[in-house]
Short mmCIF file of C-alpha atoms and ligand atoms in Angstrom, two decimals:
data_model
loop_
_atom_site.label_atom_id
_atom_site.label_comp_id
_atom_site.label_asym_id
_atom_site.label_seq_id
_atom_site.Cartn_x
_atom_site.Cartn_y
_atom_site.Cartn_z
CA UNK A 12 -83.62 4.17 40.88
CA UNK A 13 -85.30 2.40 38.00
CA UNK A 14 -83.92 2.30 34.50
CA UNK A 15 -86.15 5.18 33.22
CA UNK A 16 -85.36 7.50 36.11
CA UNK A 17 -81.67 6.81 35.52
CA UNK A 18 -82.15 7.66 31.85
CA UNK A 19 -83.82 10.97 32.69
CA UNK A 20 -81.06 11.74 35.21
CA UNK A 21 -78.35 11.02 32.66
CA UNK A 22 -80.15 13.22 30.08
CA UNK A 23 -80.33 16.05 32.59
CA UNK A 24 -76.66 15.56 33.28
CA UNK A 25 -75.76 15.57 29.60
CA UNK A 26 -77.83 18.67 28.91
CA UNK A 27 -76.34 20.57 31.78
CA UNK A 28 -72.86 19.80 30.49
CA UNK A 29 -73.68 21.24 27.07
CA UNK A 30 -72.03 24.67 27.09
CA UNK A 31 -73.42 25.91 23.78
CA UNK A 32 -76.69 25.53 21.85
CA UNK A 33 -74.84 23.29 19.32
CA UNK A 34 -73.61 20.97 22.04
CA UNK A 35 -77.12 20.87 23.45
CA UNK A 36 -78.54 19.82 20.06
CA UNK A 37 -76.05 16.93 19.97
CA UNK A 38 -77.06 15.87 23.45
CA UNK A 39 -80.72 16.05 22.47
CA UNK A 40 -80.03 13.71 19.51
CA UNK A 41 -78.52 11.14 21.88
CA UNK A 42 -81.87 10.87 23.71
CA UNK A 43 -84.64 12.04 21.41
CA UNK A 44 -83.05 11.59 17.97
CA UNK A 45 -83.83 8.79 15.49
CA UNK A 46 -81.33 6.51 17.18
CA UNK A 47 -81.71 8.17 20.57
CA UNK A 48 -82.14 6.20 23.76
CA UNK A 49 -85.81 7.12 24.26
CA UNK A 50 -86.55 6.31 20.64
CA UNK A 51 -84.79 2.94 21.07
CA UNK A 52 -86.97 2.21 24.11
CA UNK A 53 -90.09 2.94 22.09
CA UNK A 54 -88.95 0.61 19.33
CA UNK A 55 -88.26 -2.08 21.99
CA UNK A 56 -91.96 -2.12 22.88
CA UNK A 57 -92.95 -3.88 19.66
CA UNK A 58 -92.48 -7.31 21.24
CA UNK A 59 -94.63 -6.55 24.31
CA UNK A 60 -98.24 -7.56 24.91
CA UNK A 61 -101.03 -5.01 24.70
CA UNK A 62 -101.24 -4.74 28.50
CA UNK A 63 -97.51 -4.36 28.88
CA UNK A 64 -97.42 -1.86 26.03
CA UNK A 65 -99.93 0.31 27.88
CA UNK A 66 -98.04 0.58 31.17
CA UNK A 67 -94.55 0.54 29.65
CA UNK A 68 -95.66 3.13 27.03
CA UNK A 69 -97.04 5.42 29.68
CA UNK A 70 -93.80 5.15 31.71
CA UNK A 71 -91.61 5.82 28.68
CA UNK A 72 -93.80 8.78 27.75
CA UNK A 73 -93.37 10.28 31.21
CA UNK A 74 -89.62 9.80 30.89
CA UNK A 75 -89.71 11.39 27.45
CA UNK A 76 -91.66 14.37 28.76
CA UNK A 77 -89.14 14.76 31.58
CA UNK A 78 -86.25 14.70 29.09
CA UNK A 79 -88.02 17.26 26.89
CA UNK A 80 -88.66 19.47 29.89
CA UNK A 81 -84.98 19.22 30.90
CA UNK A 82 -84.01 20.11 27.33
CA UNK A 83 -86.31 23.14 27.24
CA UNK A 84 -84.99 24.29 30.60
CA UNK A 85 -81.37 24.03 29.45
CA UNK A 86 -82.17 25.81 26.19
CA UNK A 87 -83.68 28.63 28.14
CA UNK A 88 -80.69 28.76 30.48
CA UNK A 89 -78.22 28.85 27.61
CA UNK A 90 -80.16 31.60 25.83
CA UNK A 91 -80.29 33.55 29.07
CA UNK A 92 -76.55 33.11 29.62
CA UNK A 93 -75.86 34.28 26.07
CA UNK A 94 -77.98 37.36 26.58
CA UNK A 95 -76.21 38.19 29.86
CA UNK A 96 -72.86 37.74 28.19
CA UNK A 97 -73.88 40.07 25.40
CA UNK A 98 -75.15 42.67 27.86
CA UNK A 99 -71.90 42.46 29.78
CA UNK A 100 -69.90 42.91 26.60
CA UNK A 101 -71.90 45.98 25.66
CA UNK A 102 -71.88 47.34 29.19
CA UNK A 103 -71.60 51.10 29.42
CA UNK A 104 -70.27 52.64 32.59
CA UNK A 105 -72.14 55.89 32.74
CA UNK A 106 -70.08 56.97 35.76
CA UNK A 107 -66.80 57.04 33.78
CA UNK A 108 -65.44 60.54 33.20
CA UNK A 109 -66.10 61.78 29.66
CA UNK A 110 -63.34 61.84 27.07
CA UNK A 111 -63.64 65.53 26.25
CA UNK A 112 -61.89 66.77 23.15
CA UNK A 113 -59.18 69.29 23.96
CA UNK A 114 -60.65 72.66 23.19
CA UNK A 115 -58.48 74.81 20.96
CA UNK A 116 -58.50 78.54 20.70
CA UNK A 117 -57.08 81.37 18.69
CA UNK A 118 -53.66 82.80 19.45
CA UNK A 119 -53.92 86.15 21.27
CA UNK A 120 -52.33 87.95 18.31
CA UNK A 121 -54.90 86.34 16.00
CA UNK A 122 -57.60 87.57 18.36
CA UNK A 123 -56.18 91.07 18.00
CA UNK A 124 -56.18 90.76 14.21
CA UNK A 125 -59.80 89.64 14.18
CA UNK A 126 -60.74 92.49 16.46
CA UNK A 127 -58.91 94.97 14.32
CA UNK A 128 -60.46 93.70 11.09
CA UNK A 129 -63.91 93.95 12.68
CA UNK A 130 -63.37 97.51 13.94
CA UNK A 131 -61.77 98.89 10.77
CA UNK A 132 -64.24 96.87 8.72
CA UNK A 133 -67.06 98.71 10.46
CA UNK A 134 -65.35 101.97 9.47
CA UNK A 135 -65.42 101.03 5.79
CA UNK A 136 -61.92 99.60 5.42
CA UNK A 137 -61.05 96.70 3.14
CA UNK A 138 -58.54 94.06 4.21
CA UNK A 139 -55.53 93.38 2.00
CA UNK A 140 -52.63 90.98 2.16
CA UNK A 141 -49.15 91.04 0.71
CA UNK A 142 -46.28 88.56 0.43
CA UNK A 143 -43.90 88.05 3.35
CA UNK A 144 -40.99 87.64 0.92
CA UNK A 145 -40.83 91.06 -0.66
CA UNK A 146 -38.83 92.72 -3.36
CA UNK A 147 -36.44 95.53 -2.59
CA UNK A 148 -38.63 97.83 -4.66
CA UNK A 149 -41.86 97.39 -2.72
CA UNK A 150 -40.22 97.23 0.71
CA UNK A 151 -37.87 100.21 0.25
CA UNK A 152 -37.60 101.98 -3.09
CA UNK A 153 -41.30 102.50 -3.75
CA UNK A 154 -41.56 103.81 -0.20
CA UNK A 155 -39.05 106.55 -0.89
CA UNK A 156 -36.43 104.87 1.27
CA UNK A 157 -33.02 105.89 -0.07
CA UNK A 158 -30.28 103.41 -0.79
CA UNK A 159 -28.18 104.46 2.18
CA UNK A 160 -31.03 104.28 4.68
CA UNK A 161 -30.05 102.27 7.81
CA UNK A 162 -33.14 100.02 7.48
CA UNK A 163 -31.51 98.57 4.40
CA UNK A 164 -28.47 97.37 6.29
CA UNK A 165 -27.70 93.67 6.73
CA UNK A 166 -27.93 94.23 10.49
CA UNK A 167 -31.59 95.13 10.25
CA UNK A 168 -33.01 93.08 7.42
CA UNK A 169 -33.19 89.39 6.50
CA UNK A 170 -32.14 89.16 2.88
CA UNK A 171 -33.06 86.00 1.00
CA UNK A 172 -32.27 84.51 -2.39
CA UNK A 173 -33.91 85.99 -5.44
CA UNK A 174 -34.06 89.43 -6.92
CA UNK A 175 -30.91 91.05 -8.27
CA UNK A 176 -27.47 91.35 -6.67
CA UNK A 177 -28.03 95.05 -6.12
CA UNK A 178 -31.62 94.60 -4.94
CA UNK A 179 -32.05 91.20 -3.33
CA UNK A 180 -35.37 89.92 -2.06
CA UNK A 181 -36.01 90.09 1.65
CA UNK A 182 -38.44 89.24 4.43
CA UNK A 183 -40.55 92.39 4.57
CA UNK A 184 -39.48 94.65 7.41
CA UNK A 185 -42.91 96.27 7.70
CA UNK A 186 -46.40 95.97 6.20
CA UNK A 187 -45.96 99.27 4.32
CA UNK A 188 -45.19 97.58 0.96
CA UNK A 189 -48.83 96.47 0.91
CA UNK A 190 -49.77 100.17 0.69
CA UNK A 191 -48.19 100.37 -2.75
CA UNK A 192 -49.27 96.88 -3.87
CA UNK A 193 -52.88 97.55 -2.96
CA UNK A 194 -52.92 101.09 -4.36
CA UNK A 195 -51.53 99.89 -7.71
CA UNK A 196 -54.29 97.29 -7.91
CA UNK A 197 -56.91 99.85 -6.97
CA UNK A 198 -55.65 102.28 -9.60
CA UNK A 199 -55.62 99.54 -12.24
CA UNK A 200 -59.19 98.62 -11.34
CA UNK A 201 -60.34 102.24 -11.75
CA UNK A 202 -58.06 103.08 -14.68
CA UNK A 203 -60.95 104.04 -16.96
CA UNK A 204 -62.41 106.55 -14.52
CA UNK A 205 -59.02 108.07 -13.81
CA UNK A 206 -58.29 108.42 -17.52
CA UNK A 207 -61.67 110.07 -18.01
CA UNK A 208 -60.84 112.52 -15.23
CA UNK A 209 -63.62 111.16 -13.02
CA UNK A 210 -63.13 110.81 -9.28
CA UNK A 211 -61.65 107.53 -8.14
CA UNK A 212 -63.33 105.70 -5.21
CA UNK A 213 -61.20 106.29 -2.14
CA UNK A 214 -58.56 103.79 -1.09
CA UNK A 215 -59.37 102.67 2.41
CA UNK A 216 -57.55 99.53 3.46
CA UNK A 217 -55.79 97.77 6.28
CA UNK A 218 -53.16 95.06 5.85
CA UNK A 219 -52.32 92.96 8.89
CA UNK A 220 -49.56 90.35 8.80
CA UNK A 221 -46.15 89.06 9.76
CA UNK A 222 -43.04 91.19 9.47
CA UNK A 223 -39.34 90.50 10.13
CA UNK A 224 -36.30 92.30 11.45
CA UNK A 225 -32.95 91.25 12.89
CA UNK A 226 -33.94 92.03 16.44
CA UNK A 227 -34.53 89.94 19.57
CA UNK A 228 -35.15 90.79 23.23
CA UNK A 229 -38.07 91.00 25.68
CA UNK A 230 -39.89 93.52 23.51
CA UNK A 231 -38.55 92.59 20.06
CA UNK A 232 -38.82 89.36 18.14
CA UNK A 233 -37.27 88.63 14.71
CA UNK A 234 -40.79 87.84 13.54
CA UNK A 235 -43.52 90.18 14.70
CA UNK A 236 -46.88 91.47 13.55
CA UNK A 237 -47.95 94.77 12.11
CA UNK A 238 -51.04 96.22 10.60
CA UNK A 239 -50.83 98.84 7.91
CA UNK A 240 -53.57 101.34 7.26
CA UNK A 241 -53.99 103.50 4.18
CA UNK A 242 -56.61 106.08 3.31
CA UNK A 243 -56.22 108.01 0.06
CA UNK A 244 -58.73 110.32 -1.52
CA UNK A 245 -58.99 113.84 -2.84
CA UNK A 246 -59.70 115.46 0.47
CA UNK A 247 -58.30 113.31 3.26
CA UNK A 248 -56.34 115.11 5.94
CA UNK A 249 -54.34 114.53 9.12
CA UNK A 250 -57.49 115.48 11.01
CA UNK A 251 -59.13 112.33 9.59
CA UNK A 252 -56.16 110.24 10.71
CA UNK A 253 -56.39 111.63 14.23
CA UNK A 254 -60.10 111.02 14.44
CA UNK A 255 -59.94 107.55 12.92
CA UNK A 256 -57.04 106.31 15.00
CA UNK A 257 -58.45 107.73 18.22
CA UNK A 258 -61.79 106.06 17.57
CA UNK A 259 -60.05 102.81 16.75
CA UNK A 260 -57.92 102.79 19.93
CA UNK A 261 -60.81 103.66 22.20
CA UNK A 262 -62.90 100.89 20.66
CA UNK A 263 -60.06 98.37 20.69
CA UNK A 264 -59.17 98.93 24.34
CA UNK A 265 -62.77 99.68 25.36
CA UNK A 266 -61.65 102.88 27.12
CA UNK A 267 -63.46 106.08 26.32
CA UNK A 268 -60.95 108.12 28.32
CA UNK A 269 -57.90 106.87 26.38
CA UNK A 270 -55.67 109.82 25.38
CA UNK A 271 -53.63 109.89 22.17
CA UNK A 272 -50.57 111.96 21.31
CA UNK A 273 -49.18 112.50 17.82
CA UNK A 274 -45.46 113.07 18.30
CA UNK A 275 -43.52 114.53 15.33
CA UNK A 276 -41.24 111.92 13.80
CA UNK A 277 -39.66 110.88 10.55
CA UNK A 278 -40.38 108.17 8.01
CA UNK A 279 -39.10 108.37 4.44
CA UNK A 280 -42.55 107.51 3.08
CA UNK A 281 -44.61 110.07 4.99
CA UNK A 282 -44.38 113.82 5.31
CA UNK A 283 -45.20 115.04 7.87
CA UNK A 284 -44.78 111.99 10.08
CA UNK A 285 -45.85 111.20 13.61
CA UNK A 286 -45.42 108.47 16.17
CA UNK A 287 -48.69 107.72 17.88
CA UNK A 288 -48.55 107.31 21.66
CA UNK A 289 -51.46 106.32 23.86
CA UNK A 290 -52.05 106.87 27.55
CA UNK A 291 -54.42 104.97 29.84
CA UNK A 292 -56.09 107.00 32.56
CA UNK A 293 -56.56 104.07 34.93
CA UNK A 294 -55.15 100.62 35.55
CA UNK A 295 -51.54 99.50 36.01
CA UNK A 296 -50.23 101.50 33.03
CA UNK A 297 -52.06 104.75 33.88
CA UNK A 298 -50.20 107.93 33.06
CA UNK A 299 -47.45 106.36 30.92
CA UNK A 300 -47.08 107.24 27.25
CA UNK A 301 -46.94 104.07 25.17
CA UNK A 302 -45.84 104.12 21.56
CA UNK A 303 -48.17 102.03 19.41
CA UNK A 304 -47.86 103.17 15.79
CA UNK A 305 -46.05 105.20 13.18
CA UNK A 306 -48.06 107.39 10.85
CA UNK A 307 -48.08 110.31 8.51
CA UNK A 308 -49.33 111.90 5.34
CA UNK A 309 -48.29 109.75 2.42
CA UNK A 310 -45.21 111.29 0.77
CA UNK A 311 -45.83 112.69 -2.77
CA UNK A 312 -43.11 110.41 -4.14
CA UNK A 313 -44.99 107.38 -2.78
CA UNK A 314 -48.32 108.65 -4.15
CA UNK A 315 -46.61 108.86 -7.53
CA UNK A 316 -45.33 105.27 -7.17
CA UNK A 317 -48.95 104.28 -6.57
CA UNK A 318 -49.72 105.59 -10.03
CA UNK A 319 -51.58 108.63 -8.72
CA UNK A 320 -51.11 112.37 -9.09
CA UNK A 321 -49.91 113.81 -5.75
CA UNK A 322 -51.42 117.15 -6.75
CA UNK A 323 -54.82 115.51 -6.71
CA UNK A 324 -54.60 112.54 -4.40
CA UNK A 325 -53.68 112.85 -0.78
CA UNK A 326 -54.04 110.77 2.32
CA UNK A 327 -52.35 109.15 5.24
CA UNK A 328 -50.93 105.87 6.35
CA UNK A 329 -50.20 104.26 9.65
CA UNK A 330 -48.42 101.13 10.77
CA UNK A 331 -49.04 99.64 14.16
CA UNK A 332 -47.43 96.90 16.17
CA UNK A 333 -50.00 94.18 16.76
CA UNK A 334 -47.93 92.36 19.36
CA UNK A 335 -47.74 95.60 21.30
CA UNK A 336 -51.49 96.11 21.07
CA UNK A 337 -52.01 92.54 22.27
CA UNK A 338 -49.59 92.94 25.20
CA UNK A 339 -51.31 96.13 26.29
CA UNK A 340 -54.78 94.70 25.99
CA UNK A 341 -54.05 91.56 28.00
CA UNK A 342 -51.33 92.90 30.33
CA UNK A 343 -48.57 90.64 28.97
CA UNK A 344 -45.10 91.95 29.77
CA UNK A 345 -42.83 89.67 27.74
CA UNK A 346 -43.29 89.46 23.98
CA UNK A 347 -41.52 86.09 23.82
CA UNK A 348 -44.48 84.44 25.58
CA UNK A 349 -46.45 84.86 22.35
CA UNK A 350 -43.98 82.74 20.40
CA UNK A 351 -42.93 80.06 22.91
CA UNK A 352 -45.98 77.91 22.14
CA UNK A 353 -46.56 77.11 25.83
CA UNK A 354 -50.17 75.93 26.17
CA UNK A 355 -50.30 77.04 29.80
CA UNK A 356 -49.92 80.59 28.56
CA UNK A 357 -51.97 80.24 25.39
CA UNK A 358 -54.94 78.47 27.01
CA UNK A 359 -55.64 81.58 29.05
CA UNK A 360 -56.96 83.22 25.89
CA UNK A 361 -59.48 80.50 24.97
N1 LIG B 427 -43.65 101.16 8.46
C1 LIG B 427 -43.36 101.93 9.64
C2 LIG B 427 -42.60 101.07 10.63
O1 LIG B 427 -42.58 99.88 10.47
C3 LIG B 427 -44.61 102.45 10.29
C4 LIG B 427 -45.37 103.42 9.45
C5 LIG B 427 -46.34 102.99 8.59
C6 LIG B 427 -45.11 104.77 9.51
C7 LIG B 427 -47.05 103.89 7.82
C8 LIG B 427 -45.79 105.68 8.76
C9 LIG B 427 -46.77 105.24 7.90
O2 LIG B 427 -42.02 101.56 11.57
#
């Protein structure tokens, strides 16, 4: 191998060992740079004769072209390698399973509340809310519940700090206090009309929410859900309650043949009072009477506590158990399932 071929071979070797474009530039300088070996050879020709210059020059030029070609080839290879590397780094395996976000859903009791608000909403009812920590007055006294009533006992009610020693605050035992809270607001809002002896717009409201009692077994939880309903006007009767509640239940359960029974009962804040039972005509619960709500004509003493004249204003109220409604709608037989927070149970309602 002559000296020039050896030079080209060593350049090729050098270039192929360059692992990065920077290393390749350094290698290039060693051959083609100002003090590079090819450049040195060119300079060395100065002493040669014209003839010699011609042949030697041509040979060196060939060698130079070969080195340049080797350089270009290596450049290309390095660029290619870099591109491949980049593509590998950004590789996307389209066959990998997706990372789906866990899909949440509403709690079954929340679904019932939404359903209820939609149905009563379509019947012209407003939706009200009241505090879960209630005063003795709103929870009991305003609702005509006497001091010696069993509901007031420590065994039945969670008393909390606040209020007076004789009338401590408590976790509301039912949603009925919202009846009075909402009515007082309504009366205040229409004070001017009432004072002028003009008719007041009717009170038509539901109040769903959490309620608390000292009670715990398969069908009772210390925290449970109720929805209160109140309709007060100048000419609202039990007949309206029966119609309204029947329509509501049939819509809620999507059963036209659902039968309702109003069973005489007692509540201090209604007179007369009735428990409302429902009966399915088909399905696993067919033929059984199921208690779903308490109801009655609002007691005159309560109407007075609402700031209204019981001689003029009359109406009815009802209070239903939302957990019960939810259990019946979905066929759940243990109330505690609603409050265990087990996703295997809850995800069935998504
Ligand atoms: N508050 C009663 C209860 O919790 C239900 C009820 C509400 C009864 C309104 C009559 C009128 O049992």
